[in-house]
Coordinates of C-alpha atoms in Angstrom, one line a residue:
M9 CA 108.7 30.8 99.2
I10 CA 106.6 27.6 99.7
N11 CA 104.1 28.2 102.5
K12 CA 104.0 25.5 105.1
F13 CA 101.7 27.3 107.4
C14 CA 98.2 26.7 105.9
K15 CA 95.9 23.7 106.4
K16 CA 96.7 22.4 102.9
P17 CA 99.2 23.5 100.3
L18 CA 97.6 25.3 97.4
Y19 CA 98.6 22.7 94.8
E20 CA 96.5 20.1 96.6
C21 CA 93.3 22.0 96.5
T22 CA 93.2 24.2 93.4
M23 CA 90.5 22.0 91.7
K24 CA 88.3 22.1 94.8
L25 CA 88.7 25.9 95.1
A26 CA 87.7 26.4 91.5
R27 CA 84.7 24.1 91.8
V28 CA 83.5 25.9 94.9
A29 CA 84.0 29.3 93.3
T30 CA 81.8 28.3 90.4
G31 CA 79.2 26.6 92.6
A32 CA 79.9 23.1 91.2
E33 CA 80.8 22.1 94.8
K34 CA 79.7 23.8 98.0
A35 CA 81.8 25.7 100.5
D36 CA 82.6 24.5 104.0
L37 CA 82.0 28.0 105.3
V38 CA 80.5 31.2 104.0
I39 CA 80.8 34.5 105.9
K40 CA 78.3 36.9 104.4
N41 CA 77.1 40.6 104.7
S42 CA 80.5 42.0 105.7
R43 CA 82.2 45.3 105.0
L44 CA 85.4 44.1 103.5
I45 CA 88.7 45.9 104.3
N46 CA 90.4 45.3 101.0
V47 CA 94.1 45.7 101.8
C48 CA 95.0 45.0 98.1
T49 CA 93.3 48.2 97.0
H50 CA 93.0 50.2 100.2
E51 CA 89.2 50.4 100.2
I52 CA 86.2 49.3 102.1
M53 CA 83.7 47.3 100.1
E54 CA 80.1 46.9 101.2
N55 CA 78.0 43.7 101.4
I56 CA 80.8 41.2 100.7
S57 CA 80.7 37.5 101.3
V58 CA 83.6 35.1 101.4
A59 CA 83.4 31.4 100.6
I60 CA 85.9 29.0 102.2
T61 CA 86.9 25.4 101.6
E62 CA 90.0 23.4 102.5
G63 CA 91.1 26.2 104.8
R64 CA 91.4 28.6 101.9
I65 CA 89.3 31.3 100.3
A66 CA 87.5 30.2 97.1
L67 CA 85.5 33.3 96.4
V68 CA 85.1 37.0 97.5
G69 CA 81.9 38.7 96.4
D70 CA 78.4 37.2 96.1
A71 CA 78.6 33.7 97.5
E72 CA 75.0 32.5 97.5
H73 CA 75.7 29.9 94.9
C74 CA 78.5 28.5 97.1
I75 CA 76.1 27.6 99.9
G76 CA 74.8 24.0 100.2
E77 CA 73.0 22.1 102.9
N78 CA 76.3 21.3 104.7
T79 CA 77.7 24.8 104.5
T80 CA 78.2 26.7 107.7
V81 CA 76.9 30.2 107.2
I82 CA 77.9 33.1 109.5
D83 CA 76.2 36.4 109.1
A84 CA 78.7 39.2 109.7
E85 CA 75.9 41.6 110.3
N86 CA 77.7 44.4 108.6
K87 CA 80.9 44.0 110.6
Y88 CA 84.3 44.8 109.1
L89 CA 86.0 41.8 107.6
A90 CA 89.8 41.9 107.4
P91 CA 92.8 39.6 107.1
A92 CA 93.8 38.3 110.5
F93 CA 96.8 40.1 112.0
M94 CA 100.5 39.2 111.9
D95 CA 103.3 40.4 114.1
G96 CA 106.4 40.7 111.9
H97 CA 108.9 40.7 114.8
I98 CA 108.4 39.3 118.2
H99 CA 110.4 37.5 121.0
I100 CA 107.8 35.3 122.7
E101 CA 110.2 34.8 125.6
S102 CA 109.7 38.4 126.5
S103 CA 106.1 37.7 127.3
M104 CA 107.5 35.3 130.0
L105 CA 104.9 32.8 128.8
S106 CA 105.2 29.4 127.1
V107 CA 104.3 29.5 123.4
G108 CA 101.0 27.8 124.2
E109 CA 100.0 30.4 126.8
Y110 CA 101.1 33.2 124.5
A111 CA 99.0 31.7 121.6
K112 CA 95.9 31.7 123.9
A113 CA 96.4 35.4 124.6
V114 CA 97.1 36.7 121.1
V115 CA 94.8 34.6 118.9
A116 CA 91.7 35.8 120.8
H117 CA 92.8 39.4 119.8
G118 CA 92.9 38.6 116.1
T119 CA 96.5 37.5 115.6
S120 CA 96.8 34.5 113.3
G121 CA 100.6 34.6 112.8
V122 CA 103.8 35.7 114.4
F123 CA 107.3 35.8 113.0
I124 CA 109.4 34.9 116.0
D125 CA 113.1 35.3 116.7
P126 CA 113.7 33.0 119.7
H127 CA 117.2 34.3 120.3
E128 CA 116.6 34.7 124.0
I129 CA 116.2 30.9 124.6
C130 CA 118.8 30.2 122.0
N131 CA 121.4 32.2 124.0
V132 CA 120.7 29.9 126.9
L133 CA 120.1 26.5 125.4
G134 CA 121.1 26.8 121.7
L135 CA 119.1 25.2 119.0
D136 CA 117.6 22.8 121.5
G137 CA 115.8 25.7 123.0
V138 CA 114.5 26.8 119.6
N139 CA 113.3 23.3 118.9
Y140 CA 111.5 23.2 122.3
M141 CA 109.6 26.4 121.4
M142 CA 108.6 25.2 117.9
E143 CA 107.4 21.9 119.3
D144 CA 105.3 23.8 121.8
A145 CA 103.9 26.0 119.0
K146 CA 102.8 23.0 116.8
R147 CA 99.9 22.2 119.1
T148 CA 98.4 25.7 118.8
P149 CA 96.4 27.3 116.0
L150 CA 98.8 30.2 116.0
K151 CA 101.0 30.2 112.8
T152 CA 104.5 30.5 114.4
M153 CA 107.0 31.3 111.7
L154 CA 110.7 30.9 112.8
T155 CA 113.4 33.4 111.9
T156 CA 116.5 31.6 113.1
P157 CA 118.5 33.5 115.7
S158 CA 121.5 35.2 114.0
C159 CA 123.4 36.6 116.9
V160 CA 124.3 34.2 119.6
P161 CA 126.1 35.9 121.2
A162 CA 124.7 39.2 120.2
V163 CA 128.1 40.8 119.7
G164 CA 130.9 38.2 119.8
G165 CA 133.7 38.7 122.3
F166 CA 131.8 41.0 124.7
E167 CA 129.8 38.5 126.7
D168 CA 129.5 34.8 127.6
T169 CA 126.3 32.8 126.6
G170 CA 125.1 29.3 127.0
A171 CA 125.5 28.5 123.3
K172 CA 126.8 29.8 120.0
I173 CA 125.2 29.9 116.5
D174 CA 127.4 29.7 113.4
P175 CA 126.7 29.6 109.6
A176 CA 126.4 25.8 109.7
D177 CA 123.7 26.0 112.4
V178 CA 121.8 28.6 110.3
A179 CA 122.1 26.4 107.2
L180 CA 120.6 23.4 109.2
T181 CA 117.6 25.4 110.3
M182 CA 116.8 26.7 106.8
D183 CA 115.5 23.2 106.0
Y184 CA 112.9 23.4 108.9
D185 CA 109.4 23.6 107.6
C186 CA 108.7 26.3 110.2
C187 CA 111.6 28.5 109.1
V188 CA 111.0 31.6 106.9
G189 CA 114.3 33.5 107.4
L190 CA 116.9 34.8 109.7
G191 CA 116.3 36.6 113.0
E192 CA 117.4 40.2 113.6
M193 CA 121.0 40.7 112.6
M194 CA 122.1 42.8 115.6
N195 CA 125.8 42.5 114.8
F196 CA 125.7 45.5 112.4
P197 CA 129.4 46.2 113.1
G198 CA 130.1 42.7 111.7
I199 CA 128.0 43.5 108.6
L200 CA 129.6 47.0 108.0
G201 CA 133.1 45.6 108.7
A202 CA 132.6 42.7 106.2
N203 CA 133.2 40.1 108.9
P204 CA 133.2 36.7 107.2
H205 CA 131.4 34.9 110.0
T206 CA 128.6 37.5 110.2
H207 CA 128.2 37.6 106.4
G208 CA 128.3 33.8 106.3
I209 CA 125.2 33.6 108.5
V210 CA 123.3 36.0 106.2
A211 CA 124.6 34.1 103.2
E212 CA 123.2 30.8 104.3
T213 CA 119.8 32.4 104.6
L214 CA 120.1 34.0 101.1
K215 CA 121.2 30.7 99.6
A216 CA 118.0 29.1 101.0
G217 CA 115.9 31.8 99.4
K218 CA 114.7 33.1 102.7
I219 CA 114.5 36.5 104.4
P220 CA 117.3 37.9 106.6
T221 CA 115.8 40.4 109.1
G222 CA 117.6 43.3 110.5
H223 CA 118.5 45.4 113.5
Y224 CA 120.1 48.7 112.6
S225 CA 120.0 51.0 115.7
L226 CA 122.5 53.6 114.5
P227 CA 121.2 57.1 113.7
E228 CA 123.5 57.2 110.6
T229 CA 121.4 56.8 107.5
G230 CA 124.1 57.2 104.8
P231 CA 126.8 54.8 103.8
G232 CA 126.4 52.6 106.8
L233 CA 122.6 52.0 106.3
N234 CA 123.2 51.5 102.6
A235 CA 125.9 48.9 103.3
Y236 CA 123.6 47.1 105.8
I237 CA 120.8 46.9 103.3
A238 CA 123.1 46.0 100.4
S239 CA 124.1 43.0 102.5
G240 CA 120.6 41.6 102.2
L241 CA 118.9 42.7 105.4
R242 CA 115.3 43.3 104.5
C243 CA 113.6 45.0 107.5
C244 CA 114.4 46.8 110.7
H245 CA 112.4 47.5 113.9
E246 CA 115.0 49.8 115.6
S247 CA 113.8 53.1 114.2
T248 CA 113.2 55.6 117.0
R249 CA 112.9 58.7 114.9
A250 CA 110.7 59.4 111.9
E251 CA 113.8 60.2 109.8
D252 CA 115.2 56.7 110.6
A253 CA 112.0 55.0 109.3
I254 CA 111.6 57.2 106.2
A255 CA 115.3 56.7 105.2
K256 CA 114.9 52.9 105.5
M257 CA 111.7 52.9 103.4
R258 CA 113.2 55.0 100.7
L259 CA 116.0 52.4 100.4
G260 CA 113.5 49.6 100.0
M261 CA 113.8 48.3 103.6
Y262 CA 110.7 47.5 105.6
A263 CA 110.5 49.9 108.5
M264 CA 108.9 48.0 111.4
L265 CA 107.3 50.6 113.7
R266 CA 107.5 49.3 117.2
E267 CA 105.1 49.6 120.1
G268 CA 105.8 47.1 122.9
S269 CA 105.4 47.1 126.7
A270 CA 108.5 49.2 127.3
W271 CA 109.4 50.6 123.8
H272 CA 106.9 53.2 122.9
D273 CA 108.4 54.3 119.6
L274 CA 105.2 54.7 117.6
H275 CA 104.5 58.3 118.7
E276 CA 107.6 59.5 116.9
V277 CA 108.1 56.9 114.1
A278 CA 104.4 57.2 112.9
K279 CA 105.3 60.6 111.6
A280 CA 107.2 58.9 108.8
V281 CA 103.7 57.9 107.5
T282 CA 101.5 60.8 108.8
E283 CA 103.8 63.7 108.0
R284 CA 105.3 62.5 104.7
K285 CA 103.5 62.0 101.4
V286 CA 105.1 58.6 100.8
D287 CA 103.6 55.2 100.1
S288 CA 103.3 53.2 103.3
R289 CA 103.8 49.8 101.6
F290 CA 107.2 49.4 103.3
A291 CA 105.9 50.1 106.8
C292 CA 104.8 47.4 109.3
L293 CA 103.6 47.5 112.9
V294 CA 105.3 45.2 115.4
S295 CA 105.5 44.5 119.1
D296 CA 109.0 43.2 119.6
D297 CA 108.6 42.6 123.3
T298 CA 105.3 42.4 125.2
H299 CA 104.6 41.5 128.8
P300 CA 101.7 39.3 129.8
N301 CA 99.9 42.1 131.7
T302 CA 100.0 44.2 128.5
L303 CA 98.5 41.4 126.5
M304 CA 95.7 41.0 129.2
R305 CA 95.0 44.7 129.6
H306 CA 95.5 46.0 126.1
G307 CA 95.7 43.2 123.6
H308 CA 98.3 42.4 121.0
I309 CA 98.4 43.7 117.4
D310 CA 94.9 45.0 117.8
H311 CA 96.3 47.4 120.5
I312 CA 99.1 48.5 118.2
V313 CA 96.7 49.2 115.4
R314 CA 94.6 51.3 117.8
R315 CA 97.8 53.2 118.8
A316 CA 98.6 53.8 115.1
I317 CA 95.1 55.2 114.5
E318 CA 95.6 57.4 117.6
E319 CA 98.8 58.7 116.1
G320 CA 96.9 59.7 112.9
I321 CA 97.5 56.7 110.6
D322 CA 94.4 56.0 108.5
P323 CA 92.7 52.8 109.8
V324 CA 92.9 50.9 106.5
T325 CA 96.5 51.8 106.2
A326 CA 97.1 50.5 109.7
I327 CA 95.4 47.3 108.9
Q328 CA 97.6 47.0 105.8
M329 CA 100.7 47.4 108.1
V330 CA 99.8 44.3 110.0
T331 CA 98.6 42.1 107.1
I332 CA 99.7 42.4 103.5
N333 CA 102.8 44.5 104.2
V334 CA 104.0 41.9 106.7
A335 CA 103.3 39.1 104.2
Q336 CA 105.1 40.9 101.4
C337 CA 108.1 41.5 103.7
F338 CA 108.5 37.8 104.1
Q339 CA 107.5 37.0 100.5
L340 CA 104.4 35.2 101.7
D341 CA 101.8 37.5 100.2
H342 CA 100.9 35.0 97.5
E343 CA 99.4 32.9 100.4
M344 CA 98.7 35.2 103.3
G345 CA 97.9 38.7 104.3
S346 CA 94.8 39.5 102.2
V347 CA 91.2 38.4 101.7
A348 CA 91.4 37.1 98.2
P349 CA 90.8 33.8 96.3
S350 CA 93.4 31.1 97.0
K351 CA 94.7 32.8 100.2
C352 CA 94.6 31.1 103.6
A353 CA 91.3 31.8 105.3
D354 CA 92.9 33.7 108.2
L355 CA 90.2 36.3 109.0
V356 CA 88.9 38.7 111.6
L357 CA 85.6 40.4 112.1
M358 CA 85.5 43.8 113.8
D359 CA 82.5 45.8 115.0
D360 CA 84.4 49.0 115.4
L361 CA 87.2 49.8 112.9
N362 CA 88.6 52.9 114.6
A363 CA 88.8 51.0 117.9
C364 CA 90.0 47.8 116.1
H365 CA 87.7 45.8 118.2
V366 CA 87.9 42.2 117.1
T367 CA 84.8 40.0 117.7
D368 CA 85.5 36.9 115.7
V369 CA 88.7 35.1 114.6
F370 CA 89.2 32.4 111.9
I371 CA 92.4 30.6 111.1
D372 CA 92.5 28.3 108.1
G373 CA 88.8 28.7 108.0
E374 CA 88.3 27.3 111.5
Y375 CA 86.4 29.4 114.0
V376 CA 88.9 29.8 116.8
A377 CA 87.9 32.8 118.9
K378 CA 84.8 34.8 119.7
D379 CA 84.4 37.9 121.9
G380 CA 88.0 37.6 123.2
K381 CA 87.7 33.9 124.1
L382 CA 89.2 30.9 122.5
L383 CA 86.7 28.4 121.1
I384 CA 89.2 25.5 120.9
E385 CA 91.5 23.6 123.3
F386 CA 94.9 22.0 122.7
A387 CA 97.1 19.6 124.6
P388 CA 99.7 20.7 127.1
Y389 CA 103.4 20.6 126.4
T390 CA 106.2 19.8 128.9
Y391 CA 109.6 21.4 128.6
S392 CA 112.6 19.1 129.2
E393 CA 114.7 19.1 132.3
K394 CA 117.6 20.8 130.4
A395 CA 115.3 23.7 129.9
T396 CA 114.1 23.9 133.5
H397 CA 117.6 23.7 135.1
S398 CA 119.6 26.4 133.4
V399 CA 121.0 28.6 136.2
H400 CA 124.4 27.3 137.1
L401 CA 125.7 29.5 139.9
D402 CA 126.8 28.9 143.5
P403 CA 125.4 31.2 146.2
L404 CA 126.9 34.7 146.2
A405 CA 128.0 36.8 149.2
P406 CA 127.9 40.6 149.6
A407 CA 131.7 40.7 149.0
D408 CA 131.0 39.5 145.4
F409 CA 129.5 42.9 144.7
K410 CA 132.2 45.1 146.0
I411 CA 134.1 47.4 143.6
P412 CA 137.4 48.1 145.3
C413 CA 138.8 51.7 145.2
E414 CA 141.0 53.9 147.3
G415 CA 140.3 57.4 148.4
E416 CA 137.1 59.1 149.4
S417 CA 135.4 59.3 146.0
A418 CA 135.8 58.2 142.4
K419 CA 134.7 59.5 139.0
V420 CA 133.0 56.6 137.1
H421 CA 131.2 56.0 133.9
T422 CA 127.5 55.4 134.6
I423 CA 124.8 53.9 132.3
E424 CA 121.8 56.3 132.3
V425 CA 118.6 54.6 131.1
I426 CA 116.0 56.5 129.0
P427 CA 112.4 55.9 130.0
G428 CA 110.4 54.1 127.3
R429 CA 113.4 53.8 125.0
V430 CA 116.1 51.2 124.3
G431 CA 119.1 53.6 124.3
T432 CA 121.3 54.8 127.2
F433 CA 123.6 57.7 127.9
D434 CA 127.2 57.5 129.1
K435 CA 127.4 59.8 132.2
V436 CA 130.5 60.5 134.2
V437 CA 129.6 61.0 137.8
T438 CA 131.4 61.3 141.2
L439 CA 130.5 58.5 143.7
P440 CA 131.5 58.0 147.3
V441 CA 134.0 55.4 148.4
Q442 CA 132.9 53.5 151.5
E443 CA 134.9 50.8 153.3
G444 CA 137.3 50.5 150.4
G445 CA 134.6 50.2 147.7
I446 CA 132.7 52.5 145.4
A447 CA 129.1 52.8 146.6
A448 CA 125.8 53.6 145.0
D449 CA 124.3 57.1 145.6
S450 CA 120.6 57.5 146.1
E451 CA 120.9 61.3 145.9
Q452 CA 122.0 61.0 142.3
D453 CA 119.6 58.2 141.5
I454 CA 122.5 55.8 141.0
L455 CA 122.5 52.1 141.8
K456 CA 125.3 49.6 141.7
V457 CA 124.9 46.9 139.0
A458 CA 126.5 43.5 138.4
V459 CA 126.3 40.8 135.8
F460 CA 127.3 37.2 136.7
E461 CA 127.8 34.5 134.0
R462 CA 125.3 31.8 134.8
H463 CA 125.7 29.2 132.0
K464 CA 129.0 27.5 132.3
R465 CA 130.4 28.5 135.7
T466 CA 133.2 30.7 134.2
G467 CA 133.2 32.8 137.3
T468 CA 133.2 36.0 135.2
V469 CA 131.4 39.1 136.5
G470 CA 131.0 42.7 135.3
R471 CA 130.4 45.5 137.8
G472 CA 129.3 49.1 137.3
F473 CA 126.5 51.6 137.9
V474 CA 123.2 52.6 136.5
K475 CA 121.3 55.9 136.7
G476 CA 117.6 56.6 136.3
F477 CA 115.7 53.8 138.1
G478 CA 114.3 56.1 140.8
I479 CA 115.0 53.5 143.5
K480 CA 116.6 54.8 146.7
R481 CA 116.9 51.5 148.7
G482 CA 116.9 47.8 148.0
A483 CA 117.9 45.6 145.1
L484 CA 116.5 44.0 141.9
A485 CA 117.6 41.0 140.1
Q486 CA 116.6 39.0 137.0
T487 CA 117.9 36.3 134.7
V488 CA 116.0 38.1 131.8
A489 CA 119.1 40.1 130.7
H490 CA 119.4 40.5 127.0
D491 CA 120.8 38.7 125.2
A492 CA 123.1 36.4 127.0
H493 CA 120.6 36.2 129.9
N494 CA 123.2 36.1 132.6
L495 CA 122.3 37.0 136.2
L496 CA 121.7 40.7 136.4
V497 CA 121.5 42.5 139.8
A498 CA 121.1 46.2 140.6
G499 CA 120.8 47.7 144.1
S500 CA 121.7 50.3 146.7
N501 CA 123.7 47.9 148.9
D502 CA 125.6 44.7 148.6
E503 CA 123.6 42.8 151.2
D504 CA 120.2 43.2 149.4
M505 CA 121.9 42.5 146.1
A506 CA 123.3 39.2 147.4
L507 CA 119.8 38.2 148.7
A508 CA 118.2 39.1 145.4
A509 CA 120.8 37.1 143.4
N510 CA 120.5 34.0 145.7
T511 CA 116.8 34.0 145.6
L512 CA 116.9 33.6 141.8
I513 CA 119.7 31.0 141.9
E514 CA 117.6 28.9 144.3
C515 CA 114.4 29.1 142.2
G516 CA 116.0 28.6 138.8
G517 CA 115.7 32.1 137.5
G518 CA 113.1 34.9 137.1
L519 CA 112.6 38.4 138.6
V520 CA 112.9 39.5 142.2
A521 CA 112.7 42.7 144.3
V522 CA 114.3 43.0 147.7
L523 CA 114.2 45.7 150.4
D524 CA 116.1 45.8 153.7
G525 CA 116.8 42.1 153.8
K526 CA 113.3 41.0 152.8
V527 CA 112.0 39.6 149.5
L528 CA 109.1 41.8 148.4
S529 CA 108.2 40.0 145.2
V530 CA 109.5 37.2 143.1
V531 CA 108.4 35.8 139.7
P532 CA 109.9 32.4 139.1
L533 CA 110.7 31.7 135.4
P534 CA 111.9 28.1 135.3
I535 CA 112.0 27.6 131.5
A536 CA 115.5 28.7 130.6
G537 CA 115.3 31.4 133.3
L538 CA 113.0 33.3 130.9
M539 CA 109.5 31.8 130.8
S540 CA 106.9 30.1 132.9
D541 CA 104.4 27.4 131.9
R542 CA 101.8 29.0 134.2
P543 CA 98.5 30.4 132.7
I544 CA 98.6 33.9 131.4
E545 CA 96.2 35.0 134.1
E546 CA 98.6 34.0 136.8
M547 CA 101.6 35.5 135.1
S548 CA 99.8 38.7 134.4
A549 CA 98.9 39.1 138.0
A550 CA 102.5 38.3 139.1
I551 CA 104.0 40.9 136.7
E552 CA 101.4 43.4 137.8
N553 CA 102.5 42.8 141.4
M554 CA 106.2 43.1 140.4
E555 CA 105.5 46.4 138.6
H556 CA 103.6 47.6 141.7
T557 CA 106.6 46.7 143.9
W558 CA 109.0 48.7 141.6
K559 CA 106.7 51.7 142.0
E560 CA 106.5 51.3 145.7
M561 CA 110.3 51.3 145.7
G562 CA 110.3 54.6 143.8
S563 CA 110.6 53.7 140.1
T564 CA 108.6 55.6 137.5
L565 CA 109.9 53.7 134.5
P566 CA 107.3 52.1 132.1
S567 CA 107.9 48.3 132.3
P568 CA 111.0 48.9 134.3
F569 CA 112.4 45.3 134.4
M570 CA 112.3 45.3 130.6
T571 CA 114.4 48.5 130.6
M572 CA 116.7 46.8 133.2
A573 CA 117.0 43.7 130.9
L574 CA 118.8 45.8 128.3
I575 CA 121.6 46.9 130.5
P576 CA 123.8 44.0 129.2
L577 CA 122.8 44.2 125.5
A578 CA 126.1 45.3 123.9
C579 CA 124.6 46.1 120.5
L580 CA 122.7 49.2 121.6
P581 CA 124.1 52.6 122.2
E582 CA 125.7 54.2 124.2
T583 CA 127.1 52.0 127.0
R584 CA 126.3 48.6 128.4
L585 CA 127.6 46.2 131.1
T586 CA 128.1 42.5 130.4
N587 CA 129.6 39.7 132.5
R588 CA 133.0 40.7 130.9
G589 CA 132.8 44.4 131.8
M590 CA 131.7 47.7 130.6
V591 CA 131.3 48.1 126.8
D592 CA 131.3 51.3 124.8
C593 CA 128.8 50.5 122.1
R594 CA 129.8 53.5 120.0
T595 CA 133.3 52.2 119.4
F596 CA 132.6 48.5 120.3
S597 CA 135.4 48.3 122.8
F598 CA 135.7 47.6 126.5
M599 CA 136.0 50.7 128.7
E600 CA 137.3 51.3 132.2
L601 CA 134.7 51.9 134.8
I602 CA 136.7 54.6 136.5
A603 CA 137.0 57.7 134.3
E604 CA 140.4 59.2 133.7

């Protein structure tokens, strides 16, 4: 694959690189006296210097002959030198930040590149939304590699979105300079069932010689997983058990081990590396979804590397899993992911390897961050009015949340969430009927939930119940509701639910918490109802306050609104609720709310 993400293409600067390596010309930058983490050979090499010109590495070793009077020399003072980090799977929208604010946060922590799947904004605004984000990214030093959204909607026929993506759309984006492949193919039923539309989307990616990325969340690792990989899907971040990850690696699929704000899978999936005597070349570390307060408090990929080390993964192996392994997954290792001649000079210095403490960051040989602070500035970006006016709903009334039923009680299917995990359980419970409608039940930790279509005024709404939030009274609402991002409301009573919904309709989307007729906390997200252009410091504080509000209301979930956001995602087991109704994600069919 031709790399479009370095300062200059290699073919334009081979002569200059050769002349600098021999000393015939002098380097732009030399970093000397480092302890090199060589991810090519899994070793730490002492007293290594690196000579850089044209944004690329000309020499690794003794670089004294590459230094001239105009060469900038940085003494690493025996710090560890490594390739800068890459996140192989991330949805920037889940940070609730614009791309520019996200870049400010992660570059300072040692991240030089992210492989993004902007299917959140694509579900709302289509390819226009994707293009807005990529334009935003261009002004930053962060190498933002696009994997075109593959599943818009996530599972066709089960929800209503603001847009659709078909094979022709995918083919169009494969010509984008920023595009390296296809976003996570969540529609594994379509792949396993040989659906022509689904396979056509993958085929357009393969025709272009680019990488289709995967999402295989089933625990089955036999014929189904083989069929999925045989269809060209190269990686998967949905392993929640060590046996899932090891099965994928054994079949030549990159197992992306996830540790995000809400999905804490690393404790289990790291065992695929620590407890098995297998080569880790097919393992990567990714974040998937990260909130701004996580980025502010813990960091980005540096935090995940620390977590991997805590789980027993060797530090050099962990660094490989965020550098060369990621580059190889996307067939970019000839240009990125290692400290070697010809490669892009994307580098970090660390003063503590086990703590993965990044002190200095270089991207294309430019000194971009030091001691957690950016050294550069870039121009602002303004999103279009189409992006900032995306909630199309009239005000709702308490009656819109009623679930009619006769009798004194009803047996219903309830979605039980799992703390820190993406899965749910289907639980049949008995709920009271009050004033002709099925009610929530705080004694059983059950809230009513509703999903309203908010893109095209179809008037469709799904209603059901959710268990496990820990909230006794009040209501919560958000337009961050994967992947269709319709208006999602959960609560103990219809009045608070209506107030929560109307608050977001009025402010153009976001997150809100309501209790006894009062808005306790609201986070406006005007960009597609998903993101804000406010600085990360403001957004981090707002999300911290929202998390505190959830806790005050009784929730003990980690990143609870991210857990809530998955209630409508009809490609994850076991049951979900979309604007069209309750979905059994084991059989991929609609199910009745009231149990027989």
